[in-house]
PDB file of C-alpha atoms in Angstrom:
ATOM      1  CA  SER A   1      97.020  96.994  91.218  1.00  0.00           C
ATOM      2  CA  TYR A   2      99.517  94.281  92.116  1.00  0.00           C
ATOM      3  CA  GLU A   3      99.572  91.425  94.619  1.00  0.00           C
ATOM      4  CA  MET A   4     102.165  89.302  96.351  1.00  0.00           C
ATOM      5  CA  THR A   5     101.085  85.986  97.877  1.00  0.00           C
ATOM      6  CA  GLN A   6     102.467  84.406 101.051  1.00  0.00           C
ATOM      7  CA  PRO A   7     101.303  81.355 103.029  1.00  0.00           C
ATOM      8  CA  PRO A   8      99.385  82.474 106.150  1.00  0.00           C
ATOM      9  CA  SER A   9     101.416  80.306 108.496  1.00  0.00           C
ATOM     10  CA  VAL A  10     104.538  78.180 108.819  1.00  0.00           C
ATOM     11  CA  SER A  11     105.433  76.051 111.823  1.00  0.00           C
ATOM     12  CA  VAL A  12     108.799  74.519 112.673  1.00  0.00           C
ATOM     13  CA  SER A  13     110.554  73.063 115.700  1.00  0.00           C
ATOM     14  CA  PRO A  14     113.582  74.795 117.203  1.00  0.00           C
ATOM     15  CA  GLY A  15     116.748  74.094 115.248  1.00  0.00           C
ATOM     16  CA  GLN A  16     114.894  73.252 112.051  1.00  0.00           C
ATOM     17  CA  THR A  17     114.799  75.314 108.856  1.00  0.00           C
ATOM     18  CA  ALA A  18     111.846  77.535 108.043  1.00  0.00           C
ATOM     19  CA  ARG A  19     111.123  78.621 104.481  1.00  0.00           C
ATOM     20  CA  ILE A  20     108.587  81.340 103.713  1.00  0.00           C
ATOM     21  CA  THR A  21     107.687  81.977 100.103  1.00  0.00           C
ATOM     22  CA  CYS A  22     106.273  85.054  98.367  1.00  0.00           C
ATOM     23  CA  SER A  23     105.034  85.057  94.780  1.00  0.00           C
ATOM     24  CA  GLY A  24     104.397  87.966  92.423  1.00  0.00           C
ATOM     25  CA  ASP A  25     104.515  88.534  88.696  1.00  0.00           C
ATOM     26  CA  ALA A  26     107.010  91.396  88.960  1.00  0.00           C
ATOM     27  CA  VAL A  27     109.490  89.527  91.167  1.00  0.00           C
ATOM     28  CA  PRO A  28     111.913  89.037  88.244  1.00  0.00           C
ATOM     29  CA  LYS A  29     111.902  92.790  87.569  1.00  0.00           C
ATOM     30  CA  GLN A  30     111.962  94.345  91.049  1.00  0.00           C
ATOM     31  CA  PHE A  31     113.953  93.795  94.222  1.00  0.00           C
ATOM     32  CA  SER A  32     112.060  92.254  97.102  1.00  0.00           C
ATOM     33  CA  PHE A  33     112.434  92.916 100.807  1.00  0.00           C
ATOM     34  CA  TRP A  34     111.517  90.958 103.943  1.00  0.00           C
ATOM     35  CA  TYR A  35     110.369  92.441 107.260  1.00  0.00           C
ATOM     36  CA  GLN A  36     109.968  90.765 110.633  1.00  0.00           C
ATOM     37  CA  GLN A  37     107.291  92.091 112.968  1.00  0.00           C
ATOM     38  CA  ARG A  38     106.940  91.015 116.567  1.00  0.00           C
ATOM     39  CA  PRO A  39     103.724  91.832 118.471  1.00  0.00           C
ATOM     40  CA  GLY A  40     103.473  95.475 119.415  1.00  0.00           C
ATOM     41  CA  GLN A  41     106.592  96.453 117.500  1.00  0.00           C
ATOM     42  CA  ALA A  42     107.342  98.230 114.231  1.00  0.00           C
ATOM     43  CA  PRO A  43     108.595  96.031 111.374  1.00  0.00           C
ATOM     44  CA  LEU A  44     112.311  95.285 111.105  1.00  0.00           C
ATOM     45  CA  LEU A  45     114.129  94.780 107.795  1.00  0.00           C
ATOM     46  CA  VAL A  46     115.771  91.341 107.684  1.00  0.00           C
ATOM     47  CA  ILE A  47     116.522  90.963 103.934  1.00  0.00           C
ATOM     48  CA  TYR A  48     116.921  93.580 101.200  1.00  0.00           C
ATOM     49  CA  LYS A  49     117.578  93.343  97.449  1.00  0.00           C
ATOM     50  CA  ASP A  50     116.224  89.747  97.447  1.00  0.00           C
ATOM     51  CA  SER A  51     119.149  88.231  99.319  1.00  0.00           C
ATOM     52  CA  GLN A  52     121.187  90.829 101.212  1.00  0.00           C
ATOM     53  CA  ARG A  53     121.264  90.830 104.992  1.00  0.00           C
ATOM     54  CA  PRO A  54     121.448  94.137 106.904  1.00  0.00           C
ATOM     55  CA  SER A  55     124.107  94.538 109.547  1.00  0.00           C
ATOM     56  CA  GLY A  56     122.925  93.173 112.873  1.00  0.00           C
ATOM     57  CA  ILE A  57     120.659  90.541 111.368  1.00  0.00           C
ATOM     58  CA  PRO A  58     121.796  86.992 112.278  1.00  0.00           C
ATOM     59  CA  GLU A  59     123.387  84.873 109.575  1.00  0.00           C
ATOM     60  CA  ARG A  60     120.634  82.291 109.904  1.00  0.00           C
ATOM     61  CA  PHE A  61     118.424  84.648 107.886  1.00  0.00           C
ATOM     62  CA  SER A  62     118.865  84.382 104.117  1.00  0.00           C
ATOM     63  CA  GLY A  63     116.904  85.207 100.994  1.00  0.00           C
ATOM     64  CA  SER A  64     116.731  83.922  97.449  1.00  0.00           C
ATOM     65  CA  SER A  65     114.787  84.508  94.263  1.00  0.00           C
ATOM     66  CA  SER A  66     113.747  82.151  91.482  1.00  0.00           C
ATOM     67  CA  GLY A  67     111.286  82.975  88.732  1.00  0.00           C
ATOM     68  CA  THR A  68     108.287  84.747  90.237  1.00  0.00           C
ATOM     69  CA  THR A  69     108.997  83.603  93.796  1.00  0.00           C
ATOM     70  CA  VAL A  70     111.225  84.948  96.531  1.00  0.00           C
ATOM     71  CA  THR A  71     112.004  82.866  99.604  1.00  0.00           C
ATOM     72  CA  LEU A  72     113.039  83.799 103.127  1.00  0.00           C
ATOM     73  CA  THR A  73     114.965  80.980 104.794  1.00  0.00           C
ATOM     74  CA  ILE A  74     115.680  80.860 108.515  1.00  0.00           C
ATOM     75  CA  SER A  75     118.183  78.141 109.348  1.00  0.00           C
ATOM     76  CA  GLY A  76     118.392  76.779 112.874  1.00  0.00           C
ATOM     77  CA  VAL A  77     115.195  78.531 113.963  1.00  0.00           C
ATOM     78  CA  GLN A  78     115.198  79.913 117.503  1.00  0.00           C
ATOM     79  CA  ALA A  79     112.265  80.717 119.738  1.00  0.00           C
ATOM     80  CA  GLU A  80     112.964  84.447 119.293  1.00  0.00           C
ATOM     81  CA  ASP A  81     112.281  84.132 115.539  1.00  0.00           C
ATOM     82  CA  GLU A  82     108.574  83.583 116.213  1.00  0.00           C
ATOM     83  CA  ALA A  83     106.949  86.579 114.514  1.00  0.00           C
ATOM     84  CA  ASP A  84     105.038  87.727 111.456  1.00  0.00           C
ATOM     85  CA  TYR A  85     107.073  88.034 108.251  1.00  0.00           C
ATOM     86  CA  TYR A  86     106.126  90.231 105.283  1.00  0.00           C
ATOM     87  CA  CYS A  87     107.541  90.446 101.796  1.00  0.00           C
ATOM     88  CA  HIS A  88     107.481  93.879 100.133  1.00  0.00           C
ATOM     89  CA  SER A  89     108.077  94.931  96.572  1.00  0.00           C
ATOM     90  CA  ALA A  90     106.743  97.006  93.665  1.00  0.00           C
ATOM     91  CA  ASP A  91     105.008  96.297  90.402  1.00  0.00           C
ATOM     92  CA  SER A  92     106.969  96.277  87.157  1.00  0.00           C
ATOM     93  CA  SER A  93     106.653 100.069  86.803  1.00  0.00           C
ATOM     94  CA  GLY A  94     108.088 100.601  90.285  1.00  0.00           C
ATOM     95  CA  THR A  95     105.271 102.936  91.252  1.00  0.00           C
ATOM     96  CA  TYR A  96     102.797 100.635  93.015  1.00  0.00           C
ATOM     97  CA  TRP A  97     104.123  98.943  96.117  1.00  0.00           C
ATOM     98  CA  VAL A  98     102.592  96.059  98.011  1.00  0.00           C
ATOM     99  CA  PHE A  99     103.161  93.915 101.049  1.00  0.00           C
ATOM    100  CA  GLY A 100     102.413  90.236 100.986  1.00  0.00           C
ATOM    101  CA  GLY A 101      99.629  89.174 103.322  1.00  0.00           C
ATOM    102  CA  GLY A 102     102.112  88.110 105.971  1.00  0.00           C
ATOM    103  CA  THR A 103     103.231  84.738 107.310  1.00  0.00           C
ATOM    104  CA  LYS A 104     103.010  83.857 110.986  1.00  0.00           C
ATOM    105  CA  LEU A 105     106.034  81.798 111.943  1.00  0.00           C
ATOM    106  CA  THR A 106     105.341  79.539 114.911  1.00  0.00           C
ATOM    107  CA  VAL A 107     108.233  77.866 116.722  1.00  0.00           C
ATOM    108  CA  LEU A 108     106.800  74.672 118.202  1.00  0.00           C
TER     109      LEU A 108
ATOM    110  CA  GLU B   1     120.167 109.278 116.494  1.00  0.00           C
ATOM    111  CA  VAL B   2     118.177 108.570 113.346  1.00  0.00           C
ATOM    112  CA  LYS B   3     114.523 108.969 114.191  1.00  0.00           C
ATOM    113  CA  LEU B   4     111.048 109.492 112.766  1.00  0.00           C
ATOM    114  CA  MET B   5     108.660 111.047 115.273  1.00  0.00           C
ATOM    115  CA  GLN B   6     104.960 110.924 114.496  1.00  0.00           C
ATOM    116  CA  SER B   7     101.995 112.951 115.743  1.00  0.00           C
ATOM    117  CA  GLY B   8      99.656 111.541 118.367  1.00  0.00           C
ATOM    118  CA  GLY B   9      96.643 109.307 117.911  1.00  0.00           C
ATOM    119  CA  VAL B  10      93.244 110.676 117.042  1.00  0.00           C
ATOM    120  CA  VAL B  11      89.568 109.752 116.727  1.00  0.00           C
ATOM    121  CA  VAL B  12      87.617 111.205 113.795  1.00  0.00           C
ATOM    122  CA  GLN B  13      84.070 110.731 112.524  1.00  0.00           C
ATOM    123  CA  PRO B  14      83.310 109.016 109.209  1.00  0.00           C
ATOM    124  CA  GLY B  15      83.564 111.492 106.350  1.00  0.00           C
ATOM    125  CA  GLY B  16      85.986 113.642 108.329  1.00  0.00           C
ATOM    126  CA  SER B  17      89.523 114.805 107.534  1.00  0.00           C
ATOM    127  CA  LEU B  18      92.840 114.536 109.253  1.00  0.00           C
ATOM    128  CA  ARG B  19      96.503 115.421 108.743  1.00  0.00           C
ATOM    129  CA  LEU B  20      99.259 113.152 109.999  1.00  0.00           C
ATOM    130  CA  SER B  21     102.793 114.437 110.452  1.00  0.00           C
ATOM    131  CA  CYS B  22     106.169 112.767 110.708  1.00  0.00           C
ATOM    132  CA  ALA B  23     109.284 114.672 111.797  1.00  0.00           C
ATOM    133  CA  ALA B  24     112.676 113.323 110.726  1.00  0.00           C
ATOM    134  CA  SER B  25     115.960 113.794 112.527  1.00  0.00           C
ATOM    135  CA  GLY B  26     119.461 112.368 112.426  1.00  0.00           C
ATOM    136  CA  PHE B  27     119.729 112.026 108.644  1.00  0.00           C
ATOM    137  CA  THR B  28     119.555 114.167 105.522  1.00  0.00           C
ATOM    138  CA  PHE B  29     115.815 114.087 104.993  1.00  0.00           C
ATOM    139  CA  ASP B  30     115.765 115.370 101.420  1.00  0.00           C
ATOM    140  CA  ASP B  31     118.068 112.562 100.241  1.00  0.00           C
ATOM    141  CA  TYR B  32     115.329 109.952 100.659  1.00  0.00           C
ATOM    142  CA  ALA B  33     111.897 108.915  99.432  1.00  0.00           C
ATOM    143  CA  MET B  34     109.370 108.199 102.154  1.00  0.00           C
ATOM    144  CA  HIS B  35     106.542 105.671 102.528  1.00  0.00           C
ATOM    145  CA  TRP B  36     103.321 105.686 104.533  1.00  0.00           C
ATOM    146  CA  VAL B  37     102.270 102.204 105.653  1.00  0.00           C
ATOM    147  CA  ARG B  38      99.228 101.267 107.744  1.00  0.00           C
ATOM    148  CA  GLN B  39      98.139  98.284 109.791  1.00  0.00           C
ATOM    149  CA  ALA B  40      94.552  97.723 110.824  1.00  0.00           C
ATOM    150  CA  PRO B  41      94.072  96.097 114.244  1.00  0.00           C
ATOM    151  CA  GLY B  42      95.009  92.426 114.011  1.00  0.00           C
ATOM    152  CA  LYS B  43      95.735  92.666 110.301  1.00  0.00           C
ATOM    153  CA  GLY B  44      98.776  92.787 108.025  1.00  0.00           C
ATOM    154  CA  LEU B  45     100.795  95.671 106.677  1.00  0.00           C
ATOM    155  CA  GLU B  46      99.249  97.733 103.878  1.00  0.00           C
ATOM    156  CA  TRP B  47     101.217 100.138 101.681  1.00  0.00           C
ATOM    157  CA  VAL B  48      99.501 103.547 101.559  1.00  0.00           C
ATOM    158  CA  SER B  49     101.728 105.994  99.696  1.00  0.00           C
ATOM    159  CA  LEU B  50     105.222 106.852  98.456  1.00  0.00           C
ATOM    160  CA  ILE B  51     106.712 110.287  97.845  1.00  0.00           C
ATOM    161  CA  ASN B  52     110.073 110.896  96.169  1.00  0.00           C
ATOM    162  CA  TRP B  53     112.828 113.038  97.637  1.00  0.00           C
ATOM    163  CA  ASN B  54     111.550 116.397  96.448  1.00  0.00           C
ATOM    164  CA  GLY B  55     107.802 115.720  96.440  1.00  0.00           C
ATOM    165  CA  ALA B  56     107.505 115.872  92.664  1.00  0.00           C
ATOM    166  CA  ASN B  57     106.339 112.262  92.388  1.00  0.00           C
ATOM    167  CA  THR B  58     103.680 110.686  94.563  1.00  0.00           C
ATOM    168  CA  TYR B  59     102.045 107.256  94.423  1.00  0.00           C
ATOM    169  CA  TYR B  60      99.094 105.706  96.229  1.00  0.00           C
ATOM    170  CA  GLY B  61      97.485 102.418  97.018  1.00  0.00           C
ATOM    171  CA  ASP B  62      94.120 101.765  95.400  1.00  0.00           C
ATOM    172  CA  SER B  63      92.192 101.941  98.680  1.00  0.00           C
ATOM    173  CA  VAL B  64      93.261 105.553  99.385  1.00  0.00           C
ATOM    174  CA  LYS B  65      93.769 107.016  95.902  1.00  0.00           C
ATOM    175  CA  GLY B  66      91.772 110.208  95.431  1.00  0.00           C
ATOM    176  CA  ARG B  67      91.174 110.605  99.207  1.00  0.00           C
ATOM    177  CA  PHE B  68      94.685 110.825 100.680  1.00  0.00           C
ATOM    178  CA  THR B  69      97.501 113.202  99.687  1.00  0.00           C
ATOM    179  CA  VAL B  70     101.130 112.826 100.690  1.00  0.00           C
ATOM    180  CA  SER B  71     103.427 115.822 100.876  1.00  0.00           C
ATOM    181  CA  ARG B  72     106.724 116.890 102.438  1.00  0.00           C
ATOM    182  CA  ASP B  73     108.454 120.061 103.560  1.00  0.00           C
ATOM    183  CA  ASN B  74     112.190 119.456 103.301  1.00  0.00           C
ATOM    184  CA  SER B  75     112.920 122.790 104.982  1.00  0.00           C
ATOM    185  CA  LYS B  76     111.201 121.417 108.091  1.00  0.00           C
ATOM    186  CA  ASN B  77     112.356 117.791 107.688  1.00  0.00           C
ATOM    187  CA  SER B  78     108.714 116.802 107.779  1.00  0.00           C
ATOM    188  CA  LEU B  79     106.384 114.402 106.002  1.00  0.00           C
ATOM    189  CA  TYR B  80     102.609 114.716 105.932  1.00  0.00           C
ATOM    190  CA  LEU B  81      99.559 112.649 105.008  1.00  0.00           C
ATOM    191  CA  ASN B  82      96.319 114.520 104.395  1.00  0.00           C
ATOM    192  CA  MET B  83      93.367 112.157 104.768  1.00  0.00           C
ATOM    193  CA  ASN B  84      89.886 113.095 103.516  1.00  0.00           C
ATOM    194  CA  SER B  85      86.527 111.317 103.299  1.00  0.00           C
ATOM    195  CA  LEU B  86      87.628 108.967 106.054  1.00  0.00           C
ATOM    196  CA  ARG B  87      85.877 105.601 106.388  1.00  0.00           C
ATOM    197  CA  PRO B  88      85.708 103.123 109.276  1.00  0.00           C
ATOM    198  CA  GLU B  89      87.969 100.815 107.256  1.00  0.00           C
ATOM    199  CA  ASP B  90      90.713 103.474 107.413  1.00  0.00           C
ATOM    200  CA  THR B  91      91.050 102.717 111.137  1.00  0.00           C
ATOM    201  CA  ALA B  92      94.666 101.621 111.545  1.00  0.00           C
ATOM    202  CA  LEU B  93      98.106 102.348 112.951  1.00  0.00           C
ATOM    203  CA  TYR B  94      99.832 104.565 110.399  1.00  0.00           C
ATOM    204  CA  TYR B  95     103.628 104.372 110.076  1.00  0.00           C
ATOM    205  CA  CYS B  96     105.899 106.747 108.213  1.00  0.00           C
ATOM    206  CA  ALA B  97     109.025 105.019 106.954  1.00  0.00           C
ATOM    207  CA  LYS B  98     112.322 105.998 105.320  1.00  0.00           C
ATOM    208  CA  LEU B  99     113.107 104.249 102.069  1.00  0.00           C
ATOM    209  CA  ALA B 100     116.855 103.766 101.707  1.00  0.00           C
ATOM    210  CA  GLY B 101     116.634 103.198  97.970  1.00  0.00           C
ATOM    211  CA  HIS B 102     117.227  99.599  96.943  1.00  0.00           C
ATOM    212  CA  ASP B 103     118.256  98.882 100.534  1.00  0.00           C
ATOM    213  CA  GLY B 104     114.646  98.872 101.701  1.00  0.00           C
ATOM    214  CA  ILE B 105     112.881 100.592 104.585  1.00  0.00           C
ATOM    215  CA  ASP B 106     115.517 101.017 107.282  1.00  0.00           C
ATOM    216  CA  ILE B 107     113.733 103.381 109.686  1.00  0.00           C
ATOM    217  CA  TRP B 108     110.116 103.343 110.899  1.00  0.00           C
ATOM    218  CA  GLY B 109     108.202 105.888 112.953  1.00  0.00           C
ATOM    219  CA  GLN B 110     106.483 104.800 116.132  1.00  0.00           C
ATOM    220  CA  GLY B 111     103.084 104.884 114.440  1.00  0.00           C
ATOM    221  CA  THR B 112      99.967 107.034 114.807  1.00  0.00           C
ATOM    222  CA  MET B 113      96.692 105.343 115.674  1.00  0.00           C
ATOM    223  CA  VAL B 114      93.779 106.675 113.627  1.00  0.00           C
ATOM    224  CA  THR B 115      90.300 105.616 114.652  1.00  0.00           C
ATOM    225  CA  VAL B 116      87.374 106.432 112.378  1.00  0.00           C
ATOM    226  CA  SER B 117      84.187 106.074 114.357  1.00  0.00           C
ATOM    227  CA  SER B 118      80.993 107.910 115.171  1.00  0.00           C
TER     228      SER B 118
END
């Protein structure tokens, strides 16, 4: 099996920058993805291929990768960004997929 | 409109079996691999299974391997998940999801609630 590790929670004040990390041994070999999930809703893709932003996702969302860690950065956090965020990727063979445990972003 | 429509929720006894379905519309279904993802109440997302575009390759998470089987019928634009030997810990909202290659999961179904309880 394979695991990706995220912090359980991150808290920031409105207007500040939130950074959510996700670590996994296969990060250098596989693209990672980030999903936002608000209560009662299906997940929404906010970053693909480590750092690409889908159309319709605000520019304040960005992604980066370094070594075995990928990072989701939300600049100028707004109240509406309060949600759970999940990283998603595969092991080095590309056949076993995992989600990170999820990070609850709280906007103070 | 691009859509994934899933079957309704169900309650099943431990040890029982169930088949979930997911009907695709608005896109060329057989161009894409498909995931099943589940979420237990109050918990995080868990990857369940992946099937490639023609059904020739299937992959499973450790917690369901040997009990669940994913399949698809491209002539009916439909995805299925056969679930056997169900356990209380399989209780979750099950999502089907379209994998747009390296562009990630771009479409999710509305979810099917599966409750395993006696």
